[in-house]
Amino acid sequence: MSREDFIKVLNILKREFPRWDAPVVSLMAKRDKRTPYQILISTIISLRTKDQVTAEVSERLFRLADNPYDMLKIPEEKIAEAIYPAGFYRNKAKVIKEISGKIVKDFGGKVPDSIDELLKLKGVGRKTANLVVALGYGKPAICVDTHVHRISNRLGFVKTKTAEETEMALRKKVPREYWNEINDLFVAFGQTICKPVSPKCSECPVSSYCEKVGVKKHR
DNA sequence: AAAACGGGGGC
DNA sequence: GCCCCAGTTTT
């Protein structure tokens, strides 16, 4: 797939999903009002966890503490309790405590705004770091989750093995002005139509552009 | 490159 | 029962 077609696909999806109102909305609707710290914590909670659960337990946790200083005052068990039943909730409670300490100690209480510094925080990988940069600080960043990785390859726009390779490829091939839209659009698209298995190609608005790489059963 | 982390919901 | 979910770390 050419760059021109990829941009066309983005624009079509933007029309199809003008306002994404799946369960994720409870988390995402408030994201513009969130601080970078809240975005970071929510994103950590979200790993391998349903959006709705992430949204609920994030709100519960932020009522106890919405900044690293307050978070350090709460016992780890209380954090775990607040974010239950998110997956890995005990481990995440430990991570939240740890990175809050590091943010206060090494970054003056402010969440870093660069990928390199964010990656120094335990439990923060490229996906999380890019999301904080994009949503927390409004800077261009390409956030590659499973949806972005799968769909970019399925379209035939990139041919990559890992999420990091996808990120680097997209960085080269997509103009910056589109970077922050890709994740949102592909998540919405990926959860409803371009699913991991048995995607609904007959209902897909960009089917004619798609090379359907690796798609076996398509409806 | 693959396993481990680890709980709930859908089918 | 089995598979999946806005991933990251460890082996």
mmCIF file of C-alpha atoms (C1' of nucleotides) in Angstrom:
data_model
loop_
_atom_site.group_PDB
_atom_site.id
_atom_site.type_symbol
_atom_site.label_atom_id
_atom_site.label_comp_id
_atom_site.label_asym_id
_atom_site.label_seq_id
_atom_site.Cartn_x
_atom_site.Cartn_y
_atom_site.Cartn_z
ATOM 1 C CA MET A 1 0.000 0.000 0.000
ATOM 2 C CA SER A 2 1.272 3.446 -0.938
ATOM 3 C CA ARG A 3 1.631 6.381 1.436
ATOM 4 C CA GLU A 4 -1.110 8.179 -0.431
ATOM 5 C CA ASP A 5 -3.516 5.306 0.110
ATOM 6 C CA PHE A 6 -2.604 5.069 3.782
ATOM 7 C CA ILE A 7 -3.488 8.738 4.227
ATOM 8 C CA LYS A 8 -6.722 8.126 2.365
ATOM 9 C CA VAL A 9 -7.510 5.266 4.733
ATOM 10 C CA LEU A 10 -6.876 7.511 7.741
ATOM 11 C CA ASN A 11 -9.203 10.144 6.366
ATOM 12 C CA ILE A 12 -11.949 7.633 5.633
ATOM 13 C CA LEU A 13 -11.647 6.200 9.143
ATOM 14 C CA LYS A 14 -11.766 9.706 10.552
ATOM 15 C CA ARG A 15 -15.094 10.157 8.827
ATOM 16 C CA GLU A 16 -16.366 6.741 9.963
ATOM 17 C CA PHE A 17 -15.320 7.210 13.568
ATOM 18 C CA PRO A 18 -15.839 10.930 14.193
ATOM 19 C CA ARG A 19 -16.505 10.266 17.811
ATOM 20 C CA TRP A 20 -15.583 6.923 19.217
ATOM 21 C CA ASP A 21 -18.209 6.020 21.777
ATOM 22 C CA ALA A 22 -17.346 2.487 22.779
ATOM 23 C CA PRO A 23 -16.693 1.751 26.461
ATOM 24 C CA VAL A 24 -13.348 3.422 26.130
ATOM 25 C CA VAL A 25 -15.101 6.774 26.119
ATOM 26 C CA SER A 26 -15.295 6.939 29.883
ATOM 27 C CA LEU A 27 -11.540 6.846 29.988
ATOM 28 C CA MET A 28 -10.842 8.846 26.870
ATOM 29 C CA ALA A 29 -13.522 11.518 27.156
ATOM 30 C CA LYS A 30 -11.695 12.923 30.133
ATOM 31 C CA ARG A 31 -8.217 12.584 28.818
ATOM 32 C CA ASP A 32 -7.893 16.195 27.788
ATOM 33 C CA LYS A 33 -8.561 17.169 31.360
ATOM 34 C CA ARG A 34 -6.090 14.664 32.674
ATOM 35 C CA THR A 35 -2.607 15.508 33.777
ATOM 36 C CA PRO A 36 0.348 13.674 32.237
ATOM 37 C CA TYR A 37 0.664 11.808 35.516
ATOM 38 C CA GLN A 38 -2.905 10.560 35.301
ATOM 39 C CA ILE A 39 -2.447 9.522 31.702
ATOM 40 C CA LEU A 40 0.694 7.645 32.639
ATOM 41 C CA ILE A 41 -0.989 5.820 35.508
ATOM 42 C CA SER A 42 -4.121 5.014 33.505
ATOM 43 C CA THR A 43 -2.022 3.651 30.707
ATOM 44 C CA ILE A 44 -0.080 1.411 33.051
ATOM 45 C CA ILE A 45 -3.333 0.122 34.509
ATOM 46 C CA SER A 46 -4.679 -0.513 31.009
ATOM 47 C CA LEU A 47 -2.179 -3.165 30.006
ATOM 48 C CA ARG A 48 -3.894 -6.473 29.259
ATOM 49 C CA THR A 49 -7.052 -5.047 30.815
ATOM 50 C CA LYS A 50 -10.398 -4.087 29.324
ATOM 51 C CA ASP A 51 -10.961 -0.375 28.730
ATOM 52 C CA GLN A 52 -14.011 -0.173 30.925
ATOM 53 C CA VAL A 53 -12.255 -1.751 33.884
ATOM 54 C CA THR A 54 -9.320 0.579 33.342
ATOM 55 C CA ALA A 55 -11.608 3.596 33.390
ATOM 56 C CA GLU A 56 -13.434 2.530 36.532
ATOM 57 C CA VAL A 57 -10.440 1.659 38.627
ATOM 58 C CA SER A 58 -8.504 4.705 37.424
ATOM 59 C CA GLU A 59 -11.242 6.974 38.742
ATOM 60 C CA ARG A 60 -11.246 5.088 42.015
ATOM 61 C CA LEU A 61 -7.491 5.413 42.380
ATOM 62 C CA PHE A 62 -7.437 9.109 41.445
ATOM 63 C CA ARG A 63 -9.909 9.869 44.198
ATOM 64 C CA LEU A 64 -7.235 8.607 46.588
ATOM 65 C CA ALA A 65 -4.309 10.245 44.796
ATOM 66 C CA ASP A 66 -3.912 12.015 41.461
ATOM 67 C CA ASN A 67 -0.284 13.096 41.747
ATOM 68 C CA PRO A 68 2.989 11.355 42.621
ATOM 69 C CA TYR A 69 3.350 13.032 46.029
ATOM 70 C CA ASP A 70 -0.033 11.851 47.292
ATOM 71 C CA MET A 71 0.489 8.442 45.726
ATOM 72 C CA LEU A 72 3.617 7.920 47.814
ATOM 73 C CA LYS A 73 1.609 8.461 50.982
ATOM 74 C CA ILE A 74 -0.740 5.574 50.207
ATOM 75 C CA PRO A 75 0.211 2.029 51.206
ATOM 76 C CA GLU A 76 0.759 -0.326 48.314
ATOM 77 C CA GLU A 77 -2.118 -2.526 49.475
ATOM 78 C CA LYS A 78 -4.505 0.421 49.202
ATOM 79 C CA ILE A 79 -3.424 1.049 45.638
ATOM 80 C CA ALA A 80 -3.881 -2.633 44.813
ATOM 81 C CA GLU A 81 -7.321 -2.547 46.370
ATOM 82 C CA ALA A 82 -8.310 0.515 44.358
ATOM 83 C CA ILE A 83 -7.279 -0.911 41.009
ATOM 84 C CA TYR A 84 -8.691 -4.396 41.553
ATOM 85 C CA PRO A 85 -9.827 -6.199 39.332
ATOM 86 C CA ALA A 86 -7.436 -4.928 36.675
ATOM 87 C CA GLY A 87 -5.097 -7.631 35.423
ATOM 88 C CA PHE A 88 -1.750 -7.796 37.277
ATOM 89 C CA TYR A 89 -3.218 -5.491 39.897
ATOM 90 C CA ARG A 90 -0.732 -6.385 42.611
ATOM 91 C CA ASN A 91 2.243 -5.947 40.347
ATOM 92 C CA LYS A 92 0.842 -2.701 38.978
ATOM 93 C CA ALA A 93 0.387 -1.314 42.491
ATOM 94 C CA LYS A 94 4.071 -1.922 43.088
ATOM 95 C CA VAL A 95 4.999 -0.318 39.775
ATOM 96 C CA ILE A 96 2.816 2.742 40.426
ATOM 97 C CA LYS A 97 4.504 3.218 43.767
ATOM 98 C CA GLU A 98 7.962 2.780 42.286
ATOM 99 C CA ILE A 99 7.585 5.167 39.408
ATOM 100 C CA SER A 100 5.895 7.775 41.572
ATOM 101 C CA GLY A 101 8.983 7.696 43.770
ATOM 102 C CA LYS A 102 11.287 8.029 40.787
ATOM 103 C CA ILE A 103 9.259 10.894 39.351
ATOM 104 C CA VAL A 104 9.580 12.788 42.620
ATOM 105 C CA LYS A 105 13.220 11.904 43.226
ATOM 106 C CA ASP A 106 14.713 12.097 39.738
ATOM 107 C CA PHE A 107 12.310 14.319 37.804
ATOM 108 C CA GLY A 108 11.284 16.927 40.354
ATOM 109 C CA GLY A 109 7.738 15.610 40.621
ATOM 110 C CA LYS A 110 7.046 16.198 36.939
ATOM 111 C CA VAL A 111 6.354 13.397 34.494
ATOM 112 C CA PRO A 112 9.027 13.514 31.763
ATOM 113 C CA ASP A 113 7.965 14.663 28.305
ATOM 114 C CA SER A 114 10.528 12.744 26.272
ATOM 115 C CA ILE A 115 10.467 9.122 25.192
ATOM 116 C CA ASP A 116 13.994 8.467 26.438
ATOM 117 C CA GLU A 117 13.287 9.710 29.944
ATOM 118 C CA LEU A 118 9.912 8.007 30.170
ATOM 119 C CA LEU A 119 11.553 4.725 29.241
ATOM 120 C CA LYS A 120 13.685 4.999 32.374
ATOM 121 C CA LEU A 121 10.561 4.375 34.438
ATOM 122 C CA LYS A 122 9.963 0.737 35.322
ATOM 123 C CA GLY A 123 6.866 -0.636 33.673
ATOM 124 C CA VAL A 124 6.921 1.967 30.925
ATOM 125 C CA GLY A 125 7.560 0.669 27.417
ATOM 126 C CA ARG A 126 7.383 2.386 24.056
ATOM 127 C CA LYS A 127 3.612 2.219 23.786
ATOM 128 C CA THR A 128 3.067 3.888 27.141
ATOM 129 C CA ALA A 129 5.832 6.428 26.628
ATOM 130 C CA ASN A 130 4.437 7.499 23.277
ATOM 131 C CA LEU A 131 0.928 7.790 24.650
ATOM 132 C CA VAL A 132 2.088 10.080 27.449
ATOM 133 C CA VAL A 133 3.969 12.260 24.978
ATOM 134 C CA ALA A 134 0.961 12.416 22.645
ATOM 135 C CA LEU A 135 -1.921 12.733 25.083
ATOM 136 C CA GLY A 136 -0.152 14.211 28.073
ATOM 137 C CA TYR A 137 1.912 16.810 26.262
ATOM 138 C CA GLY A 138 0.209 17.132 22.879
ATOM 139 C CA LYS A 139 3.411 16.415 20.990
ATOM 140 C CA PRO A 140 3.595 14.210 17.886
ATOM 141 C CA ALA A 141 4.129 10.563 18.814
ATOM 142 C CA ILE A 142 3.208 7.272 17.229
ATOM 143 C CA CYS A 143 1.729 4.916 19.746
ATOM 144 C CA VAL A 144 1.860 1.345 18.487
ATOM 145 C CA ASP A 145 -0.346 -1.122 20.300
ATOM 146 C CA THR A 146 -1.558 -4.472 19.004
ATOM 147 C CA HIS A 147 -4.220 -2.828 16.840
ATOM 148 C CA VAL A 148 -1.837 -0.410 15.126
ATOM 149 C CA HIS A 149 0.706 -3.161 14.580
ATOM 150 C CA ARG A 150 -1.816 -5.629 13.186
ATOM 151 C CA ILE A 151 -3.722 -3.215 10.965
ATOM 152 C CA SER A 152 -0.658 -1.490 9.513
ATOM 153 C CA ASN A 153 0.590 -4.880 8.381
ATOM 154 C CA ARG A 154 -2.797 -6.162 7.288
ATOM 155 C CA LEU A 155 -3.267 -3.152 5.034
ATOM 156 C CA GLY A 156 0.086 -3.956 3.471
ATOM 157 C CA PHE A 157 1.508 -0.554 4.408
ATOM 158 C CA VAL A 158 4.377 -1.957 6.466
ATOM 159 C CA LYS A 159 5.945 -5.388 6.757
ATOM 160 C CA THR A 160 7.207 -5.620 10.290
ATOM 161 C CA LYS A 161 7.696 -8.273 12.930
ATOM 162 C CA THR A 162 7.603 -6.214 16.118
ATOM 163 C CA ALA A 163 5.709 -3.200 17.389
ATOM 164 C CA GLU A 164 8.918 -1.211 17.604
ATOM 165 C CA GLU A 165 9.685 -1.856 13.949
ATOM 166 C CA THR A 166 6.183 -0.714 13.096
ATOM 167 C CA GLU A 167 6.698 2.485 15.069
ATOM 168 C CA MET A 168 9.937 3.275 13.273
ATOM 169 C CA ALA A 169 8.456 2.454 9.861
ATOM 170 C CA LEU A 170 5.406 4.648 10.449
ATOM 171 C CA ARG A 171 7.661 7.450 11.681
ATOM 172 C CA LYS A 172 9.411 7.449 8.313
ATOM 173 C CA LYS A 173 6.367 7.018 6.126
ATOM 174 C CA VAL A 174 3.651 9.114 7.762
ATOM 175 C CA PRO A 175 3.656 12.944 7.957
ATOM 176 C CA ARG A 176 3.768 14.217 11.545
ATOM 177 C CA GLU A 177 0.401 15.854 11.387
ATOM 178 C CA TYR A 178 -1.187 12.395 11.292
ATOM 179 C CA TRP A 179 0.863 10.734 14.034
ATOM 180 C CA ASN A 180 -1.471 11.390 16.938
ATOM 181 C CA GLU A 181 -4.566 10.236 15.064
ATOM 182 C CA ILE A 182 -3.364 6.783 14.110
ATOM 183 C CA ASN A 183 -3.741 5.119 17.477
ATOM 184 C CA ASP A 184 -7.255 6.335 18.212
ATOM 185 C CA LEU A 185 -8.547 5.534 14.754
ATOM 186 C CA PHE A 186 -7.015 2.067 14.572
ATOM 187 C CA VAL A 187 -8.206 1.101 18.039
ATOM 188 C CA ALA A 188 -11.769 2.122 17.156
ATOM 189 C CA PHE A 189 -11.494 0.408 13.788
ATOM 190 C CA GLY A 190 -9.762 -2.650 15.229
ATOM 191 C CA GLN A 191 -12.272 -3.282 17.985
ATOM 192 C CA THR A 192 -15.308 -3.084 15.709
ATOM 193 C CA ILE A 193 -14.364 -4.122 12.178
ATOM 194 C CA CYS A 194 -10.705 -4.961 11.606
ATOM 195 C CA LYS A 195 -10.629 -7.499 14.423
ATOM 196 C CA PRO A 196 -7.696 -9.827 15.128
ATOM 197 C CA VAL A 197 -9.674 -12.855 13.885
ATOM 198 C CA SER A 198 -12.537 -12.927 11.406
ATOM 199 C CA PRO A 199 -12.541 -9.225 10.536
ATOM 200 C CA LYS A 200 -15.760 -7.909 8.997
ATOM 201 C CA CYS A 201 -14.368 -7.072 5.592
ATOM 202 C CA SER A 202 -17.824 -6.851 4.013
ATOM 203 C CA GLU A 203 -18.642 -3.933 6.317
ATOM 204 C CA CYS A 204 -15.218 -2.334 6.028
ATOM 205 C CA PRO A 205 -15.070 1.167 4.566
ATOM 206 C CA VAL A 206 -11.458 0.732 3.414
ATOM 207 C CA SER A 207 -11.656 -2.842 2.142
ATOM 208 C CA SER A 208 -10.876 -1.794 -1.427
ATOM 209 C CA TYR A 209 -7.501 -0.364 -0.356
ATOM 210 C CA CYS A 210 -6.575 -3.305 1.862
ATOM 211 C CA GLU A 211 -4.180 -6.081 0.867
ATOM 212 C CA LYS A 212 -5.588 -8.309 3.638
ATOM 213 C CA VAL A 213 -2.143 -9.645 4.498
ATOM 214 C CA GLY A 214 -2.445 -12.700 6.707
ATOM 215 C CA VAL A 215 -6.225 -12.607 6.838
ATOM 216 C CA LYS A 216 -7.644 -16.099 6.536
ATOM 217 C CA LYS A 217 -11.294 -15.823 7.404
ATOM 218 C CA HIS A 218 -12.872 -12.536 6.489
ATOM 219 C CA ARG A 219 -16.583 -11.743 6.616
ATOM 220 C "C1'" DA B 1 11.961 -15.306 20.175
ATOM 221 C "C1'" DA B 2 9.076 -17.095 23.769
ATOM 222 C "C1'" DA B 3 7.331 -17.350 28.468
ATOM 223 C "C1'" DA B 4 5.678 -15.062 32.518
ATOM 224 C "C1'" DC B 5 2.844 -11.913 34.743
ATOM 225 C "C1'" DG B 6 -2.419 -12.743 36.456
ATOM 226 C "C1'" DG B 7 -7.865 -11.236 36.759
ATOM 227 C "C1'" DG B 8 -12.538 -11.109 34.493
ATOM 228 C "C1'" DG B 9 -15.758 -11.612 30.723
ATOM 229 C "C1'" DG B 10 -17.486 -13.820 26.321
ATOM 230 C "C1'" DC B 11 -18.637 -17.765 23.990
ATOM 231 C "C1'" DG C 1 -12.848 -24.897 29.643
ATOM 232 C "C1'" DC C 2 -10.574 -21.873 26.419
ATOM 233 C "C1'" DC C 3 -9.359 -17.478 24.360
ATOM 234 C "C1'" DC C 4 -8.870 -12.578 24.469
ATOM 235 C "C1'" DC C 5 -7.822 -7.966 26.385
ATOM 236 C "C1'" DA C 6 -4.824 0.219 24.778
ATOM 237 C "C1'" DG C 7 2.080 -4.521 27.078
ATOM 238 C "C1'" DT C 8 6.424 -4.959 29.568
ATOM 239 C "C1'" DT C 9 9.961 -7.602 31.597
ATOM 240 C "C1'" DT C 10 12.601 -11.558 32.042
ATOM 241 C "C1'" DT C 11 14.520 -15.865 30.370
#
